mmCIF file of C-alpha atoms in Angstrom:
data_model
loop_
_atom_site.group_PDB
_atom_site.id
_atom_site.type_symbol
_atom_site.label_atom_id
_atom_site.label_comp_id
_atom_site.label_asym_id
_atom_site.label_seq_id
_atom_site.Cartn_x
_atom_site.Cartn_y
_atom_site.Cartn_z
ATOM 1 C CA MET A 9 84.135 127.917 151.892
ATOM 2 C CA THR A 10 83.628 127.740 148.150
ATOM 3 C CA LYS A 11 82.099 125.235 145.726
ATOM 4 C CA MET A 12 83.759 124.388 142.427
ATOM 5 C CA GLN A 13 81.785 124.033 139.205
ATOM 6 C CA THR A 14 80.613 120.609 138.005
ATOM 7 C CA TYR A 15 81.013 119.901 134.278
ATOM 8 C CA VAL A 16 79.229 117.280 132.159
ATOM 9 C CA PHE A 17 80.335 116.908 128.540
ATOM 10 C CA GLU A 18 78.763 115.205 125.549
ATOM 11 C CA THR A 19 80.795 112.960 123.238
ATOM 12 C CA ASN A 20 81.174 115.752 120.679
ATOM 13 C CA GLU A 21 82.534 118.164 123.300
ATOM 14 C CA MET A 22 85.981 116.652 123.865
ATOM 15 C CA GLY A 23 87.589 119.944 122.840
ATOM 16 C CA GLU A 24 85.749 121.751 125.650
ATOM 17 C CA LEU A 25 86.764 119.023 128.127
ATOM 18 C CA ALA A 26 90.412 119.361 127.097
ATOM 19 C CA GLU A 27 90.233 123.136 127.593
ATOM 20 C CA VAL A 28 88.811 122.800 131.108
ATOM 21 C CA LEU A 29 91.385 120.174 132.107
ATOM 22 C CA GLN A 30 94.187 122.259 130.604
ATOM 23 C CA LYS A 31 93.021 125.193 132.742
ATOM 24 C CA TYR A 32 93.117 122.998 135.850
ATOM 25 C CA ARG A 33 96.779 122.233 135.151
ATOM 26 C CA SER A 34 97.568 125.728 136.441
ATOM 27 C CA LYS A 35 96.946 124.462 139.990
ATOM 28 C CA THR A 36 99.909 124.765 142.347
ATOM 29 C CA ASP A 37 101.158 122.481 145.120
ATOM 30 C CA ARG A 38 102.989 123.591 148.244
ATOM 31 C CA ILE A 39 104.270 121.404 151.074
ATOM 32 C CA VAL A 40 104.236 123.346 154.334
ATOM 33 C CA PRO A 41 104.458 122.550 158.061
ATOM 34 C CA ALA A 42 100.928 122.268 159.432
ATOM 35 C CA LYS A 43 101.773 124.625 162.310
ATOM 36 C CA MET A 44 102.298 127.427 159.724
ATOM 37 C CA ILE A 45 98.699 127.094 158.511
ATOM 38 C CA ARG A 46 96.104 129.448 159.934
ATOM 39 C CA MET A 47 92.371 129.826 159.319
ATOM 40 C CA ASP A 48 90.992 133.366 159.462
ATOM 41 C CA GLU A 49 87.545 134.080 160.898
ATOM 42 C CA ASP A 50 86.111 134.307 157.370
ATOM 43 C CA GLY A 51 87.301 130.748 156.668
ATOM 44 C CA THR A 52 90.247 131.745 154.474
ATOM 45 C CA ILE A 53 93.405 129.656 154.838
ATOM 46 C CA ASN A 54 96.701 131.533 155.189
ATOM 47 C CA VAL A 55 100.284 130.349 155.257
ATOM 48 C CA ARG A 56 102.935 132.890 156.177
ATOM 49 C CA GLU A 57 106.491 131.776 155.535
ATOM 50 C CA ASN A 58 109.361 132.702 157.823
ATOM 51 C CA VAL A 59 112.311 133.072 155.466
ATOM 52 C CA ALA A 60 115.676 134.755 155.301
ATOM 53 C CA LEU A 61 115.736 138.439 154.451
ATOM 54 C CA ASP A 62 117.329 137.775 151.059
ATOM 55 C CA ARG A 63 114.365 135.702 149.834
ATOM 56 C CA GLN A 64 110.794 136.741 149.100
ATOM 57 C CA PRO A 65 108.290 134.712 151.168
ATOM 58 C CA GLU A 66 105.884 132.523 149.194
ATOM 59 C CA ASN A 67 102.728 133.105 151.193
ATOM 60 C CA ILE A 68 99.439 131.323 150.505
ATOM 61 C CA THR A 69 95.945 132.752 150.817
ATOM 62 C CA ALA A 70 93.122 130.489 149.636
ATOM 63 C CA VAL A 71 89.453 129.774 150.284
ATOM 64 C CA PRO A 72 88.904 126.057 150.987
ATOM 65 C CA THR A 73 86.356 124.066 149.052
ATOM 66 C CA HIS A 74 83.865 121.922 150.943
ATOM 67 C CA TRP A 75 86.038 118.885 150.157
ATOM 68 C CA ALA A 76 89.272 120.526 151.366
ATOM 69 C CA GLN A 77 87.595 121.661 154.579
ATOM 70 C CA THR A 78 86.387 118.096 155.139
ATOM 71 C CA GLN A 79 89.959 116.843 154.659
ATOM 72 C CA MET A 80 91.220 119.433 157.150
ATOM 73 C CA ALA A 81 88.629 118.348 159.711
ATOM 74 C CA GLU A 82 89.551 114.694 159.329
ATOM 75 C CA TYR A 83 93.238 115.569 159.687
ATOM 76 C CA VAL A 84 92.897 117.485 162.974
ATOM 77 C CA GLY A 85 90.221 115.141 164.356
ATOM 78 C CA ILE A 86 87.142 117.377 164.181
ATOM 79 C CA HIS A 87 84.075 115.149 163.829
ATOM 80 C CA LEU A 88 82.215 115.872 160.584
ATOM 81 C CA HIS A 89 78.898 116.191 162.416
ATOM 82 C CA TYR A 90 80.430 118.902 164.622
ATOM 83 C CA LEU A 91 81.959 120.595 161.567
ATOM 84 C CA LYS A 92 78.541 120.692 159.864
ATOM 85 C CA LYS A 93 76.966 122.065 163.053
ATOM 86 C CA MET A 94 79.492 124.936 163.134
ATOM 87 C CA GLN A 95 78.939 125.615 159.432
ATOM 88 C CA GLU A 96 75.145 125.727 159.782
ATOM 89 C CA ALA A 97 75.403 127.998 162.851
ATOM 90 C CA LYS A 98 77.858 130.231 160.962
ATOM 91 C CA ALA A 99 80.143 129.900 163.990
ATOM 92 C CA GLN A 100 83.151 130.865 161.912
ATOM 93 C CA SER A 101 85.218 132.216 164.809
ATOM 94 C CA LEU A 102 84.700 128.988 166.774
ATOM 95 C CA MET A 103 85.606 126.936 163.705
ATOM 96 C CA ALA A 104 88.800 128.927 163.153
ATOM 97 C CA ASP A 105 89.780 128.487 166.806
ATOM 98 C CA ASN A 106 89.262 124.720 166.529
ATOM 99 C CA PHE A 107 91.385 124.352 163.419
ATOM 100 C CA ASN A 108 94.129 126.737 164.535
ATOM 101 C CA TYR A 109 94.474 125.077 167.941
ATOM 102 C CA TRP A 110 95.263 121.718 166.362
ATOM 103 C CA PHE A 111 97.329 123.075 163.458
ATOM 104 C CA GLN A 112 99.658 124.702 165.995
ATOM 105 C CA ARG A 113 100.194 121.374 167.751
ATOM 106 C CA SER A 114 101.037 119.348 164.658
ATOM 107 C CA ASN A 115 104.548 118.322 163.643
ATOM 108 C CA ASP A 116 103.473 117.088 160.211
ATOM 109 C CA LYS A 117 103.798 118.651 156.807
ATOM 110 C CA ARG A 118 100.824 118.911 154.465
ATOM 111 C CA LEU A 119 100.480 119.328 150.711
ATOM 112 C CA LEU A 120 98.179 122.236 149.864
ATOM 113 C CA ARG A 121 96.731 122.112 146.346
ATOM 114 C CA VAL A 122 95.509 125.540 145.196
ATOM 115 C CA PHE A 123 93.615 126.512 142.037
ATOM 116 C CA GLU A 124 92.532 130.064 141.222
ATOM 117 C CA GLY A 125 92.590 131.161 144.856
ATOM 118 C CA ASN A 126 90.767 128.071 146.108
ATOM 119 C CA LEU A 127 92.255 125.403 148.348
ATOM 120 C CA ILE A 128 91.000 122.298 146.524
ATOM 121 C CA GLY A 129 93.041 119.655 148.357
ATOM 122 C CA PHE A 130 94.545 119.280 151.853
ATOM 123 C CA LEU A 131 96.751 116.229 151.457
ATOM 124 C CA SER A 132 99.563 114.129 152.834
ATOM 125 C CA ASN A 133 102.970 115.434 151.819
ATOM 126 C CA SER A 134 103.630 112.058 150.146
ATOM 127 C CA TYR A 135 100.506 112.253 147.967
ATOM 128 C CA GLN A 136 101.146 111.696 144.251
ATOM 129 C CA ALA A 137 98.217 112.515 141.993
ATOM 130 C CA ILE A 138 97.560 111.326 138.452
ATOM 131 C CA ASP A 139 96.681 114.344 136.313
ATOM 132 C CA ASN A 140 93.157 114.337 134.810
ATOM 133 C CA PHE A 141 94.474 115.853 131.577
ATOM 134 C CA ASP A 142 96.933 112.960 131.196
ATOM 135 C CA VAL A 143 94.148 110.436 131.881
ATOM 136 C CA VAL A 144 91.895 111.874 129.160
ATOM 137 C CA SER A 145 94.792 112.242 126.706
ATOM 138 C CA SER A 146 95.725 108.571 127.216
ATOM 139 C CA ALA A 147 92.069 107.511 126.882
ATOM 140 C CA LEU A 148 91.702 109.372 123.575
ATOM 141 C CA GLN A 149 94.933 107.856 122.284
ATOM 142 C CA ALA A 150 93.755 104.362 123.295
ATOM 143 C CA ALA A 151 90.427 104.944 121.529
ATOM 144 C CA ARG A 152 92.217 105.953 118.324
ATOM 145 C CA GLU A 153 94.539 102.944 118.466
ATOM 146 C CA ILE A 154 91.710 100.468 119.098
ATOM 147 C CA THR A 155 89.714 101.949 116.222
ATOM 148 C CA ALA A 156 92.706 101.702 113.872
ATOM 149 C CA GLN A 157 93.567 98.109 114.849
ATOM 150 C CA THR A 158 90.078 96.568 115.017
ATOM 151 C CA ASN A 159 87.858 98.790 112.857
ATOM 152 C CA GLN A 160 85.633 98.948 115.942
ATOM 153 C CA GLU A 161 85.109 102.609 116.711
ATOM 154 C CA VAL A 162 85.542 103.577 120.341
ATOM 155 C CA GLN A 163 84.369 106.863 121.860
ATOM 156 C CA ILE A 164 84.594 108.692 125.147
ATOM 157 C CA VAL A 165 81.018 108.939 126.443
ATOM 158 C CA ARG A 166 79.732 111.808 128.633
ATOM 159 C CA PRO A 167 82.703 112.433 130.920
ATOM 160 C CA TYR A 168 82.021 114.550 133.971
ATOM 161 C CA LEU A 169 84.225 116.561 136.280
ATOM 162 C CA THR A 170 83.274 117.532 139.836
ATOM 163 C CA GLU A 171 84.970 119.255 142.749
ATOM 164 C CA THR A 172 86.477 115.939 143.841
ATOM 165 C CA SER A 173 86.751 113.543 140.884
ATOM 166 C CA MET A 174 86.534 112.858 137.143
ATOM 167 C CA SER A 175 84.687 109.989 135.470
ATOM 168 C CA VAL A 176 85.201 108.826 131.875
ATOM 169 C CA GLN A 177 83.648 105.961 129.909
ATOM 170 C CA LEU A 178 85.189 104.483 126.765
ATOM 171 C CA LEU A 179 82.602 102.496 124.789
ATOM 172 C CA THR A 180 82.344 100.810 121.411
ATOM 173 C CA THR A 181 79.889 102.532 119.066
ATOM 174 C CA GLU A 182 78.486 99.248 117.717
ATOM 175 C CA TYR A 183 76.367 96.806 119.708
ATOM 176 C CA MET A 184 77.209 93.103 119.994
ATOM 177 C CA GLU A 185 75.233 90.053 121.122
ATOM 178 C CA LEU A 186 77.055 88.377 124.002
ATOM 179 C CA ASP A 187 74.363 86.214 125.653
ATOM 180 C CA PRO A 188 73.037 83.289 123.500
ATOM 181 C CA GLU A 189 70.118 82.805 125.911
ATOM 182 C CA HIS A 190 68.911 86.382 125.303
ATOM 183 C CA PRO A 191 69.509 87.036 121.602
ATOM 184 C CA GLY A 192 67.587 90.304 121.710
ATOM 185 C CA ASP A 193 69.958 91.844 124.224
ATOM 186 C CA GLN A 194 72.846 93.698 122.690
ATOM 187 C CA TYR A 195 75.792 95.227 124.453
ATOM 188 C CA LYS A 196 78.446 97.850 124.062
ATOM 189 C CA MET A 197 81.765 96.985 125.683
ATOM 190 C CA GLY A 198 84.196 99.406 127.236
ATOM 191 C CA VAL A 199 85.965 100.618 130.344
ATOM 192 C CA HIS A 200 85.019 103.022 133.108
ATOM 193 C CA ILE A 201 87.835 105.285 134.339
ATOM 194 C CA ARG A 202 87.709 107.295 137.534
ATOM 195 C CA ASN A 203 90.360 109.622 138.897
ATOM 196 C CA SER A 204 90.770 112.210 141.628
ATOM 197 C CA GLU A 205 93.457 114.875 141.848
ATOM 198 C CA VAL A 206 92.459 115.844 145.387
ATOM 199 C CA GLY A 207 92.509 112.574 147.316
ATOM 200 C CA ASN A 208 88.891 111.443 146.866
ATOM 201 C CA GLY A 209 89.666 107.815 146.074
ATOM 202 C CA SER A 210 92.218 106.112 143.899
ATOM 203 C CA PHE A 211 92.609 106.007 140.131
ATOM 204 C CA THR A 212 90.632 103.016 138.810
ATOM 205 C CA MET A 213 89.967 101.497 135.416
ATOM 206 C CA ARG A 214 87.255 98.831 135.262
ATOM 207 C CA PRO A 215 85.665 96.875 132.379
ATOM 208 C CA MET A 216 82.004 97.686 131.738
ATOM 209 C CA LEU A 217 78.998 96.663 129.623
ATOM 210 C CA LEU A 218 76.089 98.782 128.346
ATOM 211 C CA ARG A 219 72.908 96.794 127.557
ATOM 212 C CA THR A 220 70.330 98.030 125.038
ATOM 213 C CA SER A 221 67.307 96.663 126.890
ATOM 214 C CA CYS A 222 67.749 99.008 129.863
ATOM 215 C CA MET A 223 70.476 101.444 128.770
ATOM 216 C CA ASN A 224 72.124 101.018 132.168
ATOM 217 C CA SER A 225 75.794 100.188 132.421
ATOM 218 C CA ASN A 226 77.308 97.433 134.545
ATOM 219 C CA VAL A 227 80.770 98.247 135.862
ATOM 220 C CA LEU A 228 82.560 94.990 136.651
ATOM 221 C CA THR A 229 84.359 94.849 139.992
ATOM 222 C CA GLU A 230 86.936 92.175 139.159
ATOM 223 C CA ASN A 231 90.109 92.475 137.100
ATOM 224 C CA TYR A 232 90.528 96.205 137.368
ATOM 225 C CA TYR A 233 93.576 98.458 137.705
ATOM 226 C CA GLY A 234 93.942 100.942 140.538
ATOM 227 C CA HIS A 235 96.449 103.480 141.861
ATOM 228 C CA ASP A 236 96.079 104.882 145.383
ATOM 229 C CA GLY A 237 98.197 108.025 145.075
ATOM 230 C CA LYS A 238 100.818 106.846 147.555
ATOM 231 C CA SER A 239 103.310 105.745 144.922
ATOM 232 C CA VAL A 240 103.705 105.711 141.169
#
């Protein structure tokens, strides 16, 4: 099992964010029958294709992330408490036997998402992800258009990227007074965007406010857009 790096970027580091997201676009997706998937005793996932002699097999060898292994456990019905117990006991052979037993008895197909030798997502074969690079590109374009149309500058603020999701905030750079009863409180307005390419929740875009008096942001839960990955 492997753990992917977590990135946190400052507003002036959008170039670095774009480079990291561009690198992640090299991930590959394969839809395979679950009964072709096998876990080795070291935890590595292998898929060995049975193909005609005139075609080269496209085999997969990848080390699952913690998130992908959790998805695998949920798929075959291994309780997460039992999975953690096997991990802590380093009972890798027992874990492999558990997974392989149930993989062999499945008639489903699964989408395996692989990046740099790591299995980062174990997903339904109907899963349709929204690409993080496209989300950030659209957010930057929206910020430029809003700035040009309203003279109110908008910036992407401290986006972060983890093993399972990406979070981006678009905020105005100038504060505004919105509450007549509290004239000292000023706010920045914007939207909070969250996305996952590996099935950890849906794409969402919610309005938000940042108040000067506490510097905490309120993400509003009404009137937001979401996409669950099942359809475009």
